[in-house]
Amino acid sequence: RSHVGSSIRMSVTSAVGMVSFVNGDGHAHRKKGDNMASAVKQTHQYLELSTGKETIAQEGDSELAGLSERHGHEHWRQLQYREALECWTRACALCEYAFGVEHPDTARLLNAIGNAHNKLGDNNKALHFYTRALAIRERTLGEKHPDTALTLSNCGMMRHNLGQLDQALDCHKQALAIFEQCKSTGKEHPDV
């Protein structure tokens, strides 16, 4: 690889460390109730080092995916759904590259992308991503896992919004049955 490629990899690796510091500082600001805009802006600038570069260090992909996911959650908390979608899409691509398409983290990010599309009013895209997340969660976590039930419920919500009422009801019934059977959630779980 070229010297330029090495410089970019070093910059990305340095950015991961710097962004971790910024994120830690951002969490401290949020606990104090201060404005997170500055920390989010700095994080976004560092994350941009990782986008579109073929020379991202493989060992940094999972760190960058986690960082981009956390950045998406900061945008979500600020009701900036389009920005959250961009961050989660980037995180999902990095996660798929680092862990593969059949990984629970990939499913979690696909579910988050579905949530963003839901908030942006695109029920078809939301359902598409929820369905992908559901398939992965069923295979990796099992059909009786609470995360599987949550995604089933999300699919039901989108099917309801799309006028597919029978399918929506089936999804919600399945999700409720899973929540009721899960020893870890029990009938007191808020999603039940």
XYZ file of N, CA, C and O in Angstrom:
768
model
N 0.837 -1.193 0.000
C 0.000 0.000 0.000
C 0.870 1.240 0.000
O 2.000 1.233 0.460
N 0.291 2.312 -0.418
C 1.055 3.539 -0.535
C 1.251 4.192 0.823
O 0.588 3.877 1.801
N 2.186 5.131 0.858
C 2.437 5.911 2.065
C 1.190 6.709 2.460
O 0.882 6.847 3.636
N 0.452 7.210 1.460
C -0.780 7.954 1.735
C -1.779 7.056 2.442
O -2.424 7.440 3.401
N -1.921 5.808 1.984
C -2.824 4.862 2.624
C -2.460 4.637 4.071
O -3.314 4.573 4.950
N -1.172 4.521 4.349
C -0.731 4.347 5.734
C -1.081 5.561 6.573
O -1.484 5.442 7.730
N -0.926 6.740 6.009
C -1.266 7.960 6.735
C -2.751 8.013 7.063
O -3.139 8.404 8.159
N -3.579 7.602 6.107
C -5.023 7.614 6.348
C -5.372 6.622 7.441
O -6.124 6.925 8.349
N -4.779 5.405 7.386
C -5.053 4.405 8.424
C -4.634 4.937 9.783
O -5.337 4.778 10.766
N -3.463 5.586 9.853
C -3.006 6.133 11.129
C -3.946 7.234 11.589
O -4.257 7.335 12.768
N -4.426 8.057 10.656
C -5.351 9.129 11.020
C -6.648 8.554 11.563
O -7.186 9.032 12.546
N -7.151 7.503 10.913
C -8.389 6.887 11.371
C -8.179 6.274 12.747
O -8.988 6.431 13.646
N -7.046 5.570 12.931
C -6.761 4.973 14.234
C -6.641 6.058 15.292
O -7.180 5.929 16.392
N -5.967 7.145 14.978
C -5.877 8.267 15.916
C -7.247 8.852 16.187
O -7.572 9.216 17.311
N -8.056 8.941 15.139
C -9.397 9.493 15.297
C -10.224 8.641 16.247
O -10.979 9.161 17.050
N -10.068 7.323 16.175
C -10.825 6.451 17.070
C -10.506 6.799 18.512
O -11.395 6.960 19.343
N -9.222 6.950 18.811
C -8.838 7.317 20.171
C -9.348 8.692 20.554
O -9.849 8.899 21.663
N -9.238 9.656 19.653
C -9.690 11.012 19.939
C -11.199 11.053 20.104
O -11.711 11.727 20.988
N -11.923 10.315 19.267
C -13.372 10.330 19.345
C -13.838 9.652 20.618
O -14.792 10.083 21.243
N -13.135 8.604 21.035
C -13.489 7.965 22.300
C -13.391 8.984 23.424
O -14.236 9.046 24.304
N -12.356 9.808 23.370
C -12.209 10.857 24.370
C -13.343 11.871 24.251
O -13.951 12.258 25.238
N -13.657 12.274 23.020
C -14.746 13.232 22.808
C -16.053 12.637 23.311
O -16.832 13.289 23.993
N -16.304 11.368 22.985
C -17.530 10.727 23.447
C -17.594 10.699 24.957
O -18.619 10.960 25.550
N -16.481 10.347 25.597
C -16.464 10.349 27.052
C -16.767 11.742 27.592
O -17.532 11.905 28.533
N -16.182 12.750 26.982
C -16.433 14.129 27.381
C -17.889 14.496 27.115
O -18.530 15.135 27.937
N -18.434 14.021 26.000
C -19.825 14.297 25.672
C -20.769 13.698 26.691
O -21.732 14.328 27.107
N -20.495 12.474 27.109
C -21.348 11.845 28.122
C -21.300 12.630 29.419
O -22.296 12.800 30.102
N -20.112 13.146 29.777
C -19.994 13.953 30.993
C -20.815 15.234 30.863
O -21.485 15.640 31.808
N -20.779 15.864 29.685
C -21.571 17.078 29.466
C -23.058 16.789 29.587
O -23.795 17.559 30.174
N -23.516 15.644 29.037
C -24.932 15.319 29.087
C -25.372 15.099 30.530
O -26.441 15.513 30.928
N -24.530 14.465 31.346
C -24.881 14.241 32.739
C -25.030 15.567 33.486
O -25.847 15.696 34.379
N -24.218 16.555 33.094
C -24.308 17.869 33.721
C -25.446 18.694 33.130
O -25.773 19.745 33.636
N -26.039 18.221 32.040
C -27.139 18.934 31.412
C -26.697 19.977 30.408
O -27.498 20.763 29.937
N -25.401 20.008 30.080
C -24.899 20.989 29.119
C -25.286 20.580 27.698
O -25.709 19.472 27.440
N -25.085 21.491 26.764
C -25.378 21.243 25.358
C -24.366 20.273 24.768
O -23.169 20.437 24.940
N -24.856 19.257 24.064
C -23.997 18.249 23.454
C -23.557 18.624 22.045
O -22.779 17.912 21.440
N -24.032 19.735 21.525
C -23.791 20.064 20.119
C -22.309 20.067 19.770
O -21.914 19.553 18.719
N -21.471 20.629 20.628
C -20.047 20.708 20.332
C -19.414 19.326 20.269
O -18.665 19.013 19.344
N -19.717 18.475 21.237
C -19.146 17.123 21.238
C -19.634 16.331 20.041
O -18.859 15.612 19.407
N -20.916 16.461 19.700
C -21.454 15.741 18.546
C -20.784 16.228 17.269
O -20.421 15.437 16.406
N -20.580 17.537 17.138
C -19.930 18.087 15.949
C -18.504 17.567 15.811
O -18.084 17.156 14.730
N -17.765 17.551 16.917
C -16.392 17.038 16.869
C -16.379 15.561 16.505
O -15.563 15.115 15.705
N -17.287 14.800 17.099
C -17.364 13.371 16.794
C -17.651 13.170 15.316
O -17.034 12.336 14.661
N -18.587 13.960 14.775
C -18.947 13.848 13.359
C -17.732 14.126 12.475
O -17.490 13.426 11.496
N -16.932 15.138 12.833
C -15.750 15.465 12.043
C -14.770 14.299 12.025
O -14.221 13.951 10.987
N -14.572 13.664 13.167
C -13.655 12.535 13.216
C -14.207 11.335 12.464
O -13.474 10.616 11.798
N -15.506 11.119 12.569
C -16.112 9.988 11.866
C -15.987 10.135 10.362
O -15.884 9.150 9.644
N -16.008 11.369 9.872
C -15.897 11.584 8.437
C -14.571 11.085 7.901
O -14.456 10.768 6.721
N -13.562 10.959 8.744
C -12.295 10.388 8.304
C -12.476 8.946 7.836
O -11.741 8.458 6.997
N -13.492 8.276 8.406
C -13.654 6.855 8.113
C -14.556 6.581 6.916
O -14.561 5.480 6.407
N -15.320 7.548 6.471
C -16.292 7.264 5.417
C -15.645 7.343 4.049
O -14.864 8.238 3.755
N -15.995 6.388 3.217
C -15.540 6.402 1.844
C -14.079 6.068 1.645
O -13.575 6.171 0.546
N -13.369 5.652 2.666
C -11.952 5.330 2.540
C -11.795 3.818 2.469
O -12.243 3.101 3.345
N -11.138 3.339 1.436
C -10.895 1.903 1.309
C -9.792 1.453 2.252
O -9.570 0.262 2.429
N -9.091 2.385 2.851
C -7.907 2.041 3.627
C -8.163 2.053 5.129
O -7.241 2.131 5.909
N -9.418 1.956 5.545
C -9.704 1.900 6.976
C -9.031 0.664 7.552
O -9.123 -0.421 6.999
N -8.369 0.821 8.661
C -7.723 -0.316 9.310
C -8.786 -1.298 9.766
O -9.733 -0.919 10.438
N -8.642 -2.558 9.388
C -9.655 -3.553 9.729
C -9.860 -3.654 11.231
O -10.968 -3.830 11.696
N -8.796 -3.554 12.001
C -8.947 -3.687 13.435
C -9.726 -2.520 14.040
O -10.213 -2.619 15.149
N -9.874 -1.445 13.315
C -10.626 -0.299 13.799
C -12.084 -0.292 13.375
O -12.855 0.536 13.838
N -12.480 -1.214 12.497
C -13.845 -1.207 11.972
C -14.885 -1.349 13.067
O -15.872 -0.636 13.094
N -14.689 -2.286 13.987
C -15.680 -2.488 15.041
C -15.725 -1.280 15.976
O -16.794 -0.896 16.435
N -14.572 -0.670 16.238
C -14.548 0.537 17.075
C -15.280 1.682 16.381
O -16.046 2.408 17.005
N -15.024 1.848 15.096
C -15.692 2.908 14.346
C -17.189 2.644 14.244
O -17.989 3.573 14.304
N -17.571 1.373 14.107
C -18.993 1.032 14.056
C -19.666 1.424 15.368
O -20.728 2.051 15.364
N -19.048 1.074 16.484
C -19.607 1.432 17.791
C -19.675 2.930 17.993
O -20.658 3.464 18.520
N -18.657 3.609 17.543
C -18.620 5.058 17.659
C -19.710 5.706 16.826
O -20.426 6.601 17.286
N -19.870 5.237 15.603
C -20.904 5.785 14.731
C -22.293 5.483 15.287
O -23.198 6.312 15.219
N -22.455 4.296 15.878
C -23.746 3.952 16.486
C -24.054 4.904 17.653
O -25.167 5.423 17.761
N -23.077 5.131 18.521
C -23.292 6.054 19.654
C -23.595 7.464 19.155
O -24.433 8.165 19.720
N -22.913 7.866 18.100
C -23.160 9.185 17.512
C -24.599 9.261 17.001
O -25.283 10.272 17.171
N -25.076 8.176 16.385
C -26.468 8.119 15.928
C -27.449 8.266 17.081
O -28.470 8.957 16.966
N -27.127 7.641 18.222
C -28.006 7.762 19.392
C -28.055 9.199 19.914
O -29.100 9.662 20.377
N -26.928 9.907 19.828
C -26.921 11.328 20.235
C -27.848 12.143 19.331
O -28.600 12.985 19.805
N -27.785 11.880 18.022
C -28.695 12.577 17.098
C -30.145 12.197 17.397
O -31.036 13.049 17.369
N -30.405 10.923 17.687
C -31.759 10.445 17.997
C -32.310 11.200 19.206
O -33.455 11.646 19.201
N -31.489 11.324 20.253
C -31.924 12.038 21.467
C -32.278 13.497 21.170
O -33.081 14.095 21.869
N -31.638 14.056 20.132
C -31.889 15.444 19.756
C -32.954 15.547 18.656
O -33.128 16.612 18.074
N -33.635 14.439 18.389
C -34.706 14.365 17.388
C -34.208 14.654 15.976
O -34.972 15.093 15.110
N -32.942 14.385 15.725
C -32.339 14.567 14.404
C -32.290 13.198 13.720
O -31.259 12.538 13.654
N -33.443 12.772 13.205
C -33.594 11.404 12.716
C -32.815 11.138 11.435
O -32.282 10.049 11.256
N -32.747 12.097 10.546
C -32.001 11.887 9.300
C -30.513 11.707 9.598
O -29.856 10.834 9.030
N -29.979 12.501 10.523
C -28.573 12.368 10.906
C -28.325 11.046 11.627
O -27.305 10.396 11.424
N -29.281 10.638 12.469
C -29.166 9.336 13.140
C -29.137 8.220 12.102
O -28.330 7.278 12.201
N -30.000 8.327 11.097
C -30.047 7.328 10.026
C -28.693 7.218 9.323
O -28.193 6.115 9.082
N -28.085 8.348 9.016
C -26.780 8.337 8.353
C -25.730 7.646 9.214
O -24.946 6.828 8.725
N -25.720 7.960 10.496
C -24.743 7.353 11.402
C -24.961 5.851 11.518
O -24.009 5.066 11.472
N -26.223 5.441 11.678
C -26.512 4.015 11.837
C -26.263 3.240 10.548
O -25.855 2.084 10.597
N -26.490 3.875 9.410
C -26.193 3.222 8.134
C -24.695 2.995 8.002
O -24.244 1.918 7.600
N -23.908 3.998 8.363
C -22.449 3.872 8.344
C -22.009 2.787 9.328
O -21.192 1.928 9.001
N -22.569 2.809 10.531
C -22.207 1.817 11.550
C -22.557 0.411 11.080
O -21.785 -0.533 11.292
N -23.697 0.266 10.433
C -24.133 -1.052 9.951
C -23.172 -1.585 8.889
O -22.798 -2.763 8.918
N -22.755 -0.735 7.968
C -21.801 -1.156 6.937
C -20.480 -1.592 7.565
O -19.912 -2.624 7.190
N -20.002 -0.837 8.540
C -18.753 -1.193 9.222
C -18.925 -2.490 10.016
O -18.025 -3.332 10.044
N -20.072 -2.647 10.648
C -20.350 -3.846 11.429
C -20.431 -5.079 10.524
O -19.873 -6.137 10.853
N -21.104 -4.942 9.390
C -21.176 -6.053 8.442
C -19.788 -6.440 7.949
O -19.482 -7.615 7.786
N -18.949 -5.437 7.746
C -17.586 -5.702 7.280
C -16.772 -6.378 8.378
O -16.021 -7.312 8.115
N -16.936 -5.913 9.619
C -16.138 -6.443 10.727
C -16.631 -7.805 11.201
O -15.827 -8.685 11.502
N -17.952 -7.995 11.302
C -18.501 -9.205 11.924
C -19.301 -10.093 10.977
O -19.575 -11.236 11.299
N -19.745 -9.545 9.867
C -20.574 -10.299 8.925
C -22.031 -9.885 9.020
O -22.456 -9.241 9.975
N -22.794 -10.286 8.003
C -24.203 -9.876 7.932
C -25.080 -10.659 8.894
O -26.197 -10.241 9.194
N -24.612 -11.786 9.410
C -25.410 -12.620 10.310
C -24.991 -12.433 11.761
O -24.908 -13.396 12.517
N -24.740 -11.236 12.187
C -24.281 -10.964 13.549
C -25.368 -10.202 14.311
O -26.040 -9.345 13.729
N -25.553 -10.483 15.599
C -26.567 -9.751 16.378
C -26.378 -8.231 16.370
O -27.360 -7.484 16.396
N -25.128 -7.764 16.314
C -24.898 -6.317 16.250
C -25.408 -5.735 14.938
O -25.938 -4.615 14.905
N -25.242 -6.489 13.857
C -25.783 -6.055 12.562
C -27.302 -5.949 12.656
O -27.895 -4.961 12.200
N -27.933 -6.944 13.291
C -29.396 -6.918 13.450
C -29.838 -5.732 14.293
O -30.832 -5.074 13.974
N -29.101 -5.431 15.362
C -29.447 -4.282 16.210
C -29.408 -2.982 15.398
O -30.297 -2.135 15.518
N -28.390 -2.849 14.551
C -28.265 -1.640 13.736
C -29.340 -1.581 12.654
O -29.870 -0.504 12.365
N -29.670 -2.724 12.062
C -30.756 -2.741 11.077
C -32.068 -2.327 11.731
O -32.868 -1.599 11.136
N -32.298 -2.768 12.964
C -33.500 -2.366 13.695
C -33.494 -0.854 13.943
O -34.513 -0.181 13.784
N -32.335 -0.315 14.316
C -32.220 1.131 14.539
C -32.478 1.901 13.242
O -33.158 2.939 13.248
N -31.960 1.401 12.121
C -32.207 2.039 10.820
C -33.706 2.019 10.524
O -34.269 3.008 10.041
N -34.365 0.905 10.826
C -35.819 0.835 10.670
C -36.526 1.874 11.527
O -37.474 2.527 11.072
N -36.052 2.055 12.763
C -36.641 3.070 13.639
C -36.526 4.468 13.030
O -37.466 5.259 13.088
N -35.353 4.753 12.450
C -35.150 6.072 11.845
C -36.083 6.263 10.648
O -36.707 7.325 10.503
N -36.193 5.247 9.792
C -37.112 5.359 8.652
C -38.551 5.528 9.132
O -39.327 6.285 8.530
N -38.903 4.851 10.221
C -40.235 5.010 10.803
C -40.470 6.463 11.206
O -41.489 7.056 10.862
N -39.525 7.048 11.918
C -39.665 8.441 12.360
C -39.693 9.412 11.178
O -40.315 10.469 11.252
N -39.030 9.040 10.086
C -39.025 9.889 8.890
C -40.250 9.651 8.012
O -40.403 10.272 6.968
N -41.123 8.728 8.428
C -42.382 8.512 7.738
C -42.331 7.549 6.569
O -43.282 7.457 5.798
N -41.237 6.810 6.419
C -41.131 5.858 5.316
C -41.383 4.450 5.844
O -40.450 3.715 6.189
N -42.656 4.073 5.902
C -43.050 2.779 6.468
C -42.517 1.593 5.674
O -42.155 0.573 6.260
N -42.462 1.699 4.352
C -41.953 0.588 3.535
C -40.483 0.313 3.810
O -40.075 -0.839 3.967
N -39.669 1.366 3.869
C -38.251 1.172 4.169
C -38.072 0.665 5.592
O -37.234 -0.202 5.849
N -38.854 1.209 6.528
C -38.761 0.745 7.915
C -39.057 -0.744 7.988
O -38.304 -1.512 8.609
N -40.123 -1.179 7.334
C -40.486 -2.595 7.340
C -39.383 -3.444 6.713
O -39.055 -4.528 7.218
N -38.781 -2.952 5.637
C -37.680 -3.674 4.990
C -36.550 -3.937 5.984
O -36.048 -5.062 6.094
N -36.127 -2.910 6.715
C -35.013 -3.071 7.650
C -35.420 -3.886 8.877
O -34.633 -4.693 9.379
N -36.646 -3.701 9.360
C -37.121 -4.536 10.468
C -37.159 -6.004 10.068
O -36.792 -6.882 10.859
N -37.593 -6.294 8.843
C -37.672 -7.668 8.369
C -36.291 -8.297 8.276
O -36.090 -9.454 8.656
N -35.325 -7.537 7.789
C -33.937 -8.036 7.736
C -33.418 -8.303 9.147
O -32.793 -9.337 9.406
N -33.672 -7.370 10.072
C -33.228 -7.542 11.457
C -33.888 -8.760 12.090
O -33.242 -9.535 12.804
N -35.181 -8.931 11.828
C -35.920 -10.063 12.382
C -35.325 -11.393 11.926
O -35.129 -12.311 12.740
N -35.028 -11.518 10.647
C -34.462 -12.771 10.124
C -33.133 -13.096 10.803
O -32.883 -14.246 11.192
N -32.288 -12.085 10.980
C -30.987 -12.306 11.629
C -31.194 -12.667 13.099
O -30.565 -13.601 13.620
N -32.079 -11.954 13.778
C -32.308 -12.229 15.198
C -32.895 -13.616 15.417
O -32.533 -14.295 16.368
N -33.784 -14.039 14.542
C -34.343 -15.389 14.678
C -33.254 -16.443 14.531
O -33.235 -17.434 15.270
N -32.317 -16.219 13.591
C -31.251 -17.197 13.368
C -30.172 -17.140 14.439
O -29.629 -18.172 14.823
N -29.833 -15.945 14.914
C -28.699 -15.823 15.842
C -29.114 -15.841 17.315
O -28.371 -16.343 18.146
N -30.251 -15.277 17.639
C -30.693 -15.200 19.036
C -31.775 -16.223 19.365
O -31.979 -16.563 20.524
N -32.483 -16.659 18.334
C -33.570 -17.612 18.516
C -34.924 -16.931 18.398
O -35.052 -15.714 18.549
N -35.928 -17.740 18.132
C -37.280 -17.213 17.916
C -37.957 -16.767 19.205
O -38.985 -16.085 19.157
N -37.424 -17.139 20.358
C -38.065 -16.811 21.634
C -37.300 -15.751 22.426
O -37.523 -15.570 23.614
N -36.402 -15.041 21.790
C -35.592 -14.016 22.461
C -36.361 -12.695 22.516
O -37.084 -12.346 21.582
N -36.230 -11.926 23.614
C -36.934 -10.633 23.713
C -36.601 -9.652 22.588
O -37.472 -8.898 22.156
N -35.357 -9.662 22.104
C -35.001 -8.765 20.990
C -35.717 -9.177 19.709
O -36.096 -8.327 18.900
N -35.905 -10.483 19.537
C -36.670 -10.978 18.391
C -38.113 -10.489 18.503
O -38.706 -10.022 17.524
N -38.672 -10.578 19.712
C -40.049 -10.119 19.939
C -40.189 -8.627 19.680
O -41.177 -8.171 19.089
N -39.195 -7.859 20.099
C -39.236 -6.414 19.880
C -39.276 -6.093 18.389
O -40.064 -5.256 17.948
N -38.448 -6.785 17.616
C -38.432 -6.543 16.175
C -39.720 -7.024 15.526
O -40.229 -6.383 14.598
N -40.278 -8.130 16.019
C -41.583 -8.589 15.530
C -42.648 -7.517 15.769
O -43.489 -7.248 14.915
N -42.598 -6.916 16.952
C -43.546 -5.850 17.281
C -43.370 -4.656 16.343
O -44.356 -4.057 15.887
N -42.117 -4.322 16.035
C -41.852 -3.226 15.093
C -42.416 -3.551 13.711
O -43.002 -2.686 13.048
N -42.239 -4.807 13.276
C -42.809 -5.228 11.990
C -44.333 -5.083 12.023
O -44.938 -4.609 11.048
N -44.933 -5.471 13.140
C -46.379 -5.344 13.282
C -46.848 -3.906 13.190
O -47.862 -3.593 12.554
N -46.103 -3.013 13.817
C -46.447 -1.596 13.781
C -46.408 -1.063 12.343
O -47.303 -0.329 11.909
N -45.369 -1.450 11.597
C -45.256 -0.976 10.210
C -46.350 -1.584 9.341
O -46.927 -0.903 8.493
N -46.641 -2.862 9.552
C -47.706 -3.498 8.766
C -49.049 -2.815 9.062
O -49.860 -2.626 8.154
N -49.270 -2.437 10.307
C -50.487 -1.699 10.662
C -50.527 -0.371 9.910
O -51.545 -0.001 9.322
N -49.409 0.351 9.935
C -49.339 1.644 9.238
C -49.565 1.506 7.738
O -50.049 2.433 7.096
N -49.206 0.341 7.187
C -49.365 0.100 5.755
C -50.726 -0.501 5.415
O -50.997 -0.824 4.264
N -51.576 -0.666 6.441
C -52.909 -1.195 6.208
C -52.979 -2.707 6.127
O -54.012 -3.265 5.766
N -51.905 -3.388 6.474
C -51.858 -4.853 6.459
C -52.262 -5.358 7.852
O -51.451 -5.879 8.606
N -53.531 -5.186 8.181
C -53.991 -5.372 9.557
C -53.907 -6.809 10.047
O -53.543 -7.046 11.209
N -54.227 -7.782 9.204
C -54.146 -9.182 9.638
C -52.699 -9.576 9.941
O -52.420 -10.233 10.956
N -51.784 -9.169 9.066
C -50.372 -9.475 9.279
C -49.834 -8.735 10.508
O -49.030 -9.278 11.261
N -50.308 -7.509 10.707
C -49.886 -6.737 11.877
C -50.318 -7.436 13.154
O -49.534 -7.577 14.107
N -51.558 -7.892 13.192
C -52.079 -8.580 14.363
C -51.290 -9.858 14.639
O -50.947 -10.145 15.797
N -50.953 -10.621 13.594
C -50.150 -11.830 13.766
C -48.786 -11.506 14.387
O -48.333 -12.202 15.304
N -48.141 -10.455 13.889
C -46.836 -10.058 14.429
C -46.947 -9.698 15.908
O -46.130 -10.130 16.734
N -47.951 -8.907 16.244
C -48.107 -8.477 17.636
C -48.445 -9.644 18.556
O -47.964 -9.711 19.693
N -49.268 -10.582 18.076
C -49.598 -11.764 18.889
C -48.350 -12.607 19.148
O -48.129 -13.072 20.265
N -47.540 -12.796 18.105
C -46.300 -13.563 18.263
C -45.351 -12.867 19.245
O -44.754 -13.526 20.107
N -45.224 -11.556 19.106
C -44.335 -10.805 19.994
C -44.812 -10.900 21.440
O -44.008 -11.129 22.356
N -46.100 -10.738 21.664
C -46.643 -10.823 23.013
C -46.413 -12.205 23.613
O -46.011 -12.321 24.777
N -46.620 -13.256 22.827
C -46.403 -14.619 23.319
C -44.941 -14.818 23.734
O -44.658 -15.439 24.772
N -44.006 -14.283 22.951
C -42.584 -14.408 23.288
C -42.290 -13.656 24.577
O -41.634 -14.189 25.483
N -42.774 -12.415 24.690
C -42.533 -11.637 25.907
C -43.095 -12.350 27.135
O -42.477 -12.359 28.197
N -44.266 -12.943 26.984
C -44.876 -13.625 28.124
C -44.105 -14.879 28.502
O -44.091 -15.263 29.673
N -43.457 -15.539 27.539
C -42.708 -16.762 27.807
C -41.300 -16.510 28.319
O -40.710 -17.381 28.943
N -40.774 -15.334 28.073
C -39.392 -15.044 28.457
C -39.289 -14.917 29.977
O -39.904 -14.040 30.581
N -38.497 -15.779 30.566
C -38.317 -15.712 32.018
C -37.646 -14.406 32.426
O -37.893 -13.882 33.501
N -36.768 -13.901 31.564
C -36.051 -12.673 31.902
C -36.941 -11.439 31.860
O -36.629 -10.427 32.479
N -38.046 -11.483 31.110
C -38.916 -10.312 31.035
C -40.181 -10.498 31.854
O -40.630 -9.574 32.502
N -40.772 -11.677 31.808
C -42.000 -11.907 32.567
C -43.132 -11.015 32.111
O -43.004 -10.206 31.199
N -44.275 -11.131 32.763
C -45.458 -10.349 32.386
C -45.371 -8.905 32.849
O -46.169 -8.088 32.466
N -44.389 -8.593 33.689
C -44.220 -7.216 34.162
C -43.388 -6.360 33.218
O -43.199 -5.189 33.467
N -42.869 -6.953 32.165
C -42.026 -6.212 31.221
C -42.845 -5.112 30.564
O -43.998 -5.331 30.181
N -42.286 -3.885 30.408
C -43.061 -2.769 29.847
C -43.562 -3.002 28.438
O -44.580 -2.424 28.042
N -42.893 -3.851 27.652
C -43.335 -4.111 26.291
C -44.535 -5.048 26.241
O -45.176 -5.177 25.225
N -44.830 -5.746 27.363
C -45.981 -6.623 27.410
C -47.200 -5.766 27.660
O -48.227 -5.848 27.147
